[in-house]
Amino acid sequence: MRKNIVAGNWKMNKNLQEGIALAKELNEALTADKPNCDVVICTPFIHLASVTPIVDAAIIGVGAENCADKVSGAYTGEVSAEMVASTGAQYVILGHSERRSYYGETVEILEEKVKLALANNLTPIFCIGEVLEERQAEKQNEVVAAQLASVFTLSAEDFGKIILAYEPVWAIGTGLTATPEQAQDIHAYIRSLIAEKYGQEVAENCSILYGGSCKPSNAKELFANPDVDGGLIGGAALKVADFKGIIDAFK
Ligand code: PGA
């Protein structure tokens, strides 16, 4: 059976000391009151080596927010999947809409990143989702189908190792959340595409997270949908009370 997962995406927030303090506080809260789902925190690269040893790996997984599309070498400023893995991190967010739109990440670049992440035993949290104009033109299904091309070249075995996150770009950081019906409809569609490509069993086992202005007040009704297996959380992951409130939606 697929897992329920709540993953935090810190984005470019928190300096090292603040990040360590946040990770410690979250670890204390979740050690005292154990979650009923997998919990992951994805942090800036520089935090990874400090955060991994201070969280209980049985309760909180740690991940990066990106990795390079090259193995190693003269790529000034880049951080490879192997480097991420060497910090003890186990996950990496790939294809976030902010990476696609501000840093020009294409289907082809993301295909390379996913392969390198898997080659280094990192679990990709692969993000897909449409922008507002595409939703208004009712093109969301074709948009996510095209974005899935980056992961639909994987073998069934490798596809079985990834987590998907559907994040409508119009809902990210805007306070506008997809309705539970909108989320369920497109998650079911995404799962149907996986079933077509890899068969029913692989589709049933794939965790598909919802992201975009997820909060303690709306998490429960979003996660209650049969095809919504948790959330990818931005703003609300920066405060332990809010992040835990979302994690507790599974209680
Ligand atoms: P948000 O971000 O929760 O702040 O909307 C979600 C994301 O970008 O992953």
Tab-separated table of N, CA and C in Angstrom, residues 108-199:
chain	number	residue	atom	x	y	z
A	108	GLU	N	13.450	17.772	-20.183
A	108	GLU	CA	14.684	17.001	-20.435
A	108	GLU	C	15.678	17.145	-19.278
A	109	ILE	N	15.852	18.372	-18.794
A	109	ILE	CA	16.759	18.598	-17.654
A	109	ILE	C	16.270	17.797	-16.450
A	110	LEU	N	14.959	17.841	-16.235
A	110	LEU	CA	14.397	17.152	-15.061
A	110	LEU	C	14.511	15.642	-15.177
A	111	GLU	N	14.454	15.148	-16.401
A	111	GLU	CA	14.642	13.707	-16.604
A	111	GLU	C	16.048	13.311	-16.125
A	112	GLU	N	17.041	14.131	-16.461
A	112	GLU	CA	18.419	13.853	-16.011
A	112	GLU	C	18.512	13.908	-14.490
A	113	LYS	N	17.910	14.922	-13.901
A	113	LYS	CA	17.985	15.077	-12.441
A	113	LYS	C	17.347	13.885	-11.723
A	114	VAL	N	16.201	13.452	-12.230
A	114	VAL	CA	15.511	12.317	-11.608
A	114	VAL	C	16.403	11.075	-11.678
A	115	LYS	N	17.012	10.860	-12.839
A	115	LYS	CA	17.866	9.669	-12.993
A	115	LYS	C	19.064	9.716	-12.053
A	116	LEU	N	19.677	10.901	-11.928
A	116	LEU	CA	20.842	11.028	-11.041
A	116	LEU	C	20.431	10.869	-9.579
A	117	ALA	N	19.275	11.403	-9.227
A	117	ALA	CA	18.785	11.246	-7.854
A	117	ALA	C	18.618	9.754	-7.543
A	118	LEU	N	17.952	9.038	-8.443
A	118	LEU	CA	17.715	7.606	-8.208
A	118	LEU	C	19.031	6.822	-8.183
A	119	ALA	N	19.964	7.204	-9.044
A	119	ALA	CA	21.260	6.506	-9.081
A	119	ALA	C	22.006	6.674	-7.765
A	120	ASN	N	21.670	7.734	-7.022
A	120	ASN	CA	22.323	7.979	-5.724
A	120	ASN	C	21.415	7.635	-4.546
A	121	ASN	N	20.411	6.812	-4.820
A	121	ASN	CA	19.491	6.333	-3.784
A	121	ASN	C	18.716	7.433	-3.086
A	122	LEU	N	18.493	8.545	-3.788
A	122	LEU	CA	17.619	9.579	-3.249
A	122	LEU	C	16.215	9.346	-3.792
A	123	THR	N	15.209	9.630	-2.989
A	123	THR	CA	13.825	9.533	-3.447
A	123	THR	C	13.394	10.881	-4.007
A	124	PRO	N	13.144	10.957	-5.313
A	124	PRO	CA	12.669	12.233	-5.862
A	124	PRO	C	11.224	12.504	-5.436
A	125	ILE	N	10.956	13.742	-5.051
A	125	ILE	CA	9.577	14.219	-4.873
A	125	ILE	C	9.342	15.096	-6.096
A	126	PHE	N	8.714	14.503	-7.112
A	126	PHE	CA	8.655	15.144	-8.422
A	126	PHE	C	7.371	15.963	-8.561
A	127	CYS	N	7.548	17.273	-8.800
A	127	CYS	CA	6.401	18.200	-8.799
A	127	CYS	C	5.880	18.483	-10.205
A	128	ILE	N	4.570	18.519	-10.302
A	128	ILE	CA	3.907	18.884	-11.552
A	128	ILE	C	2.736	19.797	-11.212
A	129	GLY	N	2.274	20.563	-12.176
A	129	GLY	CA	1.108	21.418	-11.909
A	129	GLY	C	1.017	22.550	-12.914
A	130	GLU	N	-0.209	23.016	-13.121
A	130	GLU	CA	-0.476	24.026	-14.149
A	130	GLU	C	-0.502	25.441	-13.570
A	131	VAL	N	-0.304	26.436	-14.440
A	131	VAL	CA	-0.448	27.834	-14.033
A	131	VAL	C	-1.916	28.250	-14.203
A	132	LEU	N	-2.223	29.427	-13.677
A	132	LEU	CA	-3.621	29.877	-13.650
A	132	LEU	C	-4.269	29.908	-15.047
A	133	GLU	N	-3.548	30.461	-16.026
A	133	GLU	CA	-4.141	30.571	-17.372
A	133	GLU	C	-4.473	29.188	-17.929
A	134	GLU	N	-3.618	28.211	-17.607
A	134	GLU	CA	-3.872	26.851	-18.097
A	134	GLU	C	-5.099	26.255	-17.405
A	135	ARG	N	-5.258	26.546	-16.118
A	135	ARG	CA	-6.450	26.063	-15.394
A	135	ARG	C	-7.700	26.729	-15.974
A	136	GLN	N	-7.585	28.048	-16.219
A	136	GLN	CA	-8.761	28.766	-16.744
A	136	GLN	C	-9.149	28.251	-18.130
A	137	ALA	N	-8.146	27.813	-18.892
A	137	ALA	CA	-8.418	27.255	-20.222
A	137	ALA	C	-8.722	25.749	-20.149
A	138	GLU	N	-8.846	25.227	-18.912
A	138	GLU	CA	-9.124	23.806	-18.671
A	138	GLU	C	-8.088	22.886	-19.315
A	139	LYS	N	-6.828	23.359	-19.254
A	139	LYS	CA	-5.749	22.564	-19.871
A	139	LYS	C	-4.912	21.826	-18.837
A	140	GLN	N	-5.366	21.809	-17.575
A	140	GLN	CA	-4.527	21.233	-16.510
A	140	GLN	C	-4.152	19.776	-16.779
A	141	ASN	N	-5.062	19.001	-17.359
A	141	ASN	CA	-4.742	17.593	-17.586
A	141	ASN	C	-3.624	17.422	-18.613
A	142	GLU	N	-3.702	18.209	-19.705
A	142	GLU	CA	-2.615	18.067	-20.701
A	142	GLU	C	-1.287	18.560	-20.158
A	143	VAL	N	-1.338	19.594	-19.300
A	143	VAL	CA	-0.094	20.141	-18.748
A	143	VAL	C	0.597	19.094	-17.874
A	144	VAL	N	-0.147	18.488	-16.951
A	144	VAL	CA	0.502	17.506	-16.074
A	144	VAL	C	0.944	16.272	-16.867
A	145	ALA	N	0.173	15.897	-17.862
A	145	ALA	CA	0.568	14.741	-18.684
A	145	ALA	C	1.904	15.021	-19.372
A	146	ALA	N	2.074	16.242	-19.896
A	146	ALA	CA	3.333	16.594	-20.574
A	146	ALA	C	4.493	16.630	-19.574
A	147	GLN	N	4.239	17.142	-18.370
A	147	GLN	CA	5.310	17.215	-17.366
A	147	GLN	C	5.754	15.824	-16.908
A	148	LEU	N	4.827	14.882	-16.917
A	148	LEU	CA	5.164	13.513	-16.491
A	148	LEU	C	6.137	12.825	-17.445
A	149	ALA	N	6.351	13.411	-18.617
A	149	ALA	CA	7.304	12.819	-19.573
A	149	ALA	C	8.691	12.656	-18.941
A	150	SER	N	9.042	13.536	-17.991
A	150	SER	CA	10.363	13.436	-17.339
A	150	SER	C	10.524	12.146	-16.551
A	151	VAL	N	9.419	11.595	-16.062
A	151	VAL	CA	9.521	10.383	-15.239
A	151	VAL	C	8.941	9.147	-15.928
A	152	PHE	N	8.259	9.352	-17.051
A	152	PHE	CA	7.655	8.206	-17.740
A	152	PHE	C	8.661	7.460	-18.631
A	153	THR	N	9.935	7.897	-18.614
A	153	THR	CA	10.957	7.106	-19.306
A	153	THR	C	11.616	6.132	-18.333
A	154	LEU	N	11.252	6.213	-17.051
A	154	LEU	CA	11.842	5.309	-16.043
A	154	LEU	C	11.294	3.904	-16.223
A	155	SER	N	12.069	2.921	-15.741
A	155	SER	CA	11.539	1.557	-15.680
A	155	SER	C	10.436	1.544	-14.621
A	156	ALA	N	9.579	0.534	-14.661
A	156	ALA	CA	8.520	0.433	-13.653
A	156	ALA	C	9.135	0.362	-12.255
A	157	GLU	N	10.253	-0.345	-12.151
A	157	GLU	CA	10.899	-0.480	-10.843
A	157	GLU	C	11.351	0.883	-10.317
A	158	ASP	N	11.991	1.673	-11.168
A	158	ASP	CA	12.445	2.999	-10.746
A	158	ASP	C	11.268	3.942	-10.510
A	159	PHE	N	10.241	3.860	-11.358
A	159	PHE	CA	9.080	4.723	-11.143
A	159	PHE	C	8.466	4.444	-9.777
A	160	GLY	N	8.517	3.190	-9.378
A	160	GLY	CA	7.974	2.800	-8.072
A	160	GLY	C	8.709	3.434	-6.898
A	161	LYS	N	9.870	4.042	-7.146
A	161	LYS	CA	10.642	4.651	-6.055
A	161	LYS	C	10.337	6.139	-5.888
A	162	ILE	N	9.595	6.736	-6.825
A	162	ILE	CA	9.412	8.188	-6.730
A	162	ILE	C	8.085	8.557	-6.064
A	163	ILE	N	8.056	9.792	-5.559
A	163	ILE	CA	6.841	10.378	-4.990
A	163	ILE	C	6.446	11.501	-5.942
A	164	LEU	N	5.152	11.641	-6.213
A	164	LEU	CA	4.704	12.760	-7.045
A	164	LEU	C	4.049	13.818	-6.168
A	165	ALA	N	4.166	15.064	-6.575
A	165	ALA	CA	3.443	16.149	-5.898
A	165	ALA	C	2.730	16.976	-6.952
A	166	TYR	N	1.395	17.022	-6.854
A	166	TYR	CA	0.627	17.904	-7.731
A	166	TYR	C	0.490	19.249	-7.033
A	167	GLU	N	1.038	20.279	-7.673
A	167	GLU	CA	0.963	21.618	-7.095
A	167	GLU	C	0.466	22.605	-8.142
A	168	PRO	N	-0.815	22.982	-8.071
A	168	PRO	CA	-1.286	24.006	-9.010
A	168	PRO	C	-0.558	25.311	-8.699
A	169	VAL	N	0.101	25.881	-9.702
A	169	VAL	CA	0.968	27.041	-9.455
A	169	VAL	C	0.159	28.210	-8.889
A	170	TRP	N	-1.106	28.308	-9.279
A	170	TRP	CA	-1.961	29.404	-8.799
A	170	TRP	C	-2.294	29.266	-7.315
A	171	ALA	N	-1.982	28.127	-6.734
A	171	ALA	CA	-2.274	27.921	-5.307
A	171	ALA	C	-1.022	28.047	-4.443
A	172	ILE	N	0.159	28.147	-5.060
A	172	ILE	CA	1.402	28.140	-4.281
A	172	ILE	C	1.667	29.519	-3.697
A	173	GLY	N	1.657	29.584	-2.366
A	173	GLY	CA	1.976	30.824	-1.678
A	173	GLY	C	0.954	31.936	-1.864
A	174	THR	N	-0.208	31.588	-2.416
A	174	THR	CA	-1.198	32.621	-2.732
A	174	THR	C	-2.353	32.658	-1.742
A	175	GLY	N	-2.482	31.618	-0.919
A	175	GLY	CA	-3.641	31.515	-0.041
A	175	GLY	C	-4.837	30.905	-0.766
A	176	LEU	N	-4.735	30.756	-2.093
A	176	LEU	CA	-5.801	30.087	-2.858
A	176	LEU	C	-5.495	28.600	-2.870
A	177	THR	N	-6.381	27.792	-2.314
A	177	THR	CA	-6.133	26.354	-2.308
A	177	THR	C	-7.053	25.712	-3.340
A	178	ALA	N	-6.588	24.648	-3.973
A	178	ALA	CA	-7.513	23.878	-4.810
A	178	ALA	C	-8.610	23.333	-3.903
A	179	THR	N	-9.820	23.221	-4.411
A	179	THR	CA	-10.868	22.605	-3.604
A	179	THR	C	-10.555	21.110	-3.484
A	180	PRO	N	-11.087	20.458	-2.461
A	180	PRO	CA	-10.858	19.008	-2.359
A	180	PRO	C	-11.292	18.281	-3.638
A	181	GLU	N	-12.344	18.765	-4.306
A	181	GLU	CA	-12.816	18.119	-5.542
A	181	GLU	C	-11.813	18.321	-6.674
A	182	GLN	N	-11.296	19.556	-6.795
A	182	GLN	CA	-10.292	19.809	-7.846
A	182	GLN	C	-9.064	18.934	-7.620
A	183	ALA	N	-8.643	18.830	-6.355
A	183	ALA	CA	-7.462	18.021	-6.048
A	183	ALA	C	-7.737	16.554	-6.376
A	184	GLN	N	-8.867	16.036	-5.905
A	184	GLN	CA	-9.188	14.628	-6.148
A	184	GLN	C	-9.270	14.339	-7.650
A	185	ASP	N	-9.931	15.219	-8.401
A	185	ASP	CA	-10.106	14.978	-9.842
A	185	ASP	C	-8.759	14.819	-10.541
A	186	ILE	N	-7.849	15.755	-10.268
A	186	ILE	CA	-6.591	15.701	-11.033
A	186	ILE	C	-5.665	14.606	-10.476
A	187	HIS	N	-5.735	14.353	-9.167
A	187	HIS	CA	-4.923	13.248	-8.622
A	187	HIS	C	-5.384	11.915	-9.226
A	188	ALA	N	-6.700	11.758	-9.361
A	188	ALA	CA	-7.221	10.514	-9.956
A	188	ALA	C	-6.784	10.421	-11.418
A	189	TYR	N	-6.779	11.565	-12.098
A	189	TYR	CA	-6.334	11.579	-13.504
A	189	TYR	C	-4.856	11.178	-13.598
A	190	ILE	N	-4.033	11.769	-12.716
A	190	ILE	CA	-2.597	11.442	-12.710
A	190	ILE	C	-2.408	9.943	-12.460
A	191	ARG	N	-3.171	9.414	-11.507
A	191	ARG	CA	-3.046	7.983	-11.210
A	191	ARG	C	-3.488	7.138	-12.416
A	192	SER	N	-4.483	7.630	-13.148
A	192	SER	CA	-4.927	6.863	-14.330
A	192	SER	C	-3.824	6.846	-15.396
A	193	LEU	N	-3.090	7.955	-15.503
A	193	LEU	CA	-1.979	7.981	-16.470
A	193	LEU	C	-0.885	6.986	-16.065
A	194	ILE	N	-0.626	6.915	-14.766
A	194	ILE	CA	0.389	5.963	-14.270
A	194	ILE	C	-0.071	4.528	-14.560
A	195	ALA	N	-1.368	4.286	-14.335
A	195	ALA	CA	-1.910	2.940	-14.573
A	195	ALA	C	-1.777	2.558	-16.049
A	196	GLU	N	-2.056	3.539	-16.926
A	196	GLU	CA	-1.939	3.288	-18.364
A	196	GLU	C	-0.500	2.925	-18.745
A	197	LYS	N	0.432	3.649	-18.116
A	197	LYS	CA	1.844	3.479	-18.483
A	197	LYS	C	2.467	2.258	-17.798
A	198	TYR	N	2.193	2.095	-16.495
A	198	TYR	CA	2.923	1.082	-15.713
A	198	TYR	C	2.028	-0.018	-15.130
A	199	GLY	N	0.714	0.123	-15.306
A	199	GLY	CA	-0.199	-0.879	-14.753
A	199	GLY	C	-0.786	-0.438	-13.417
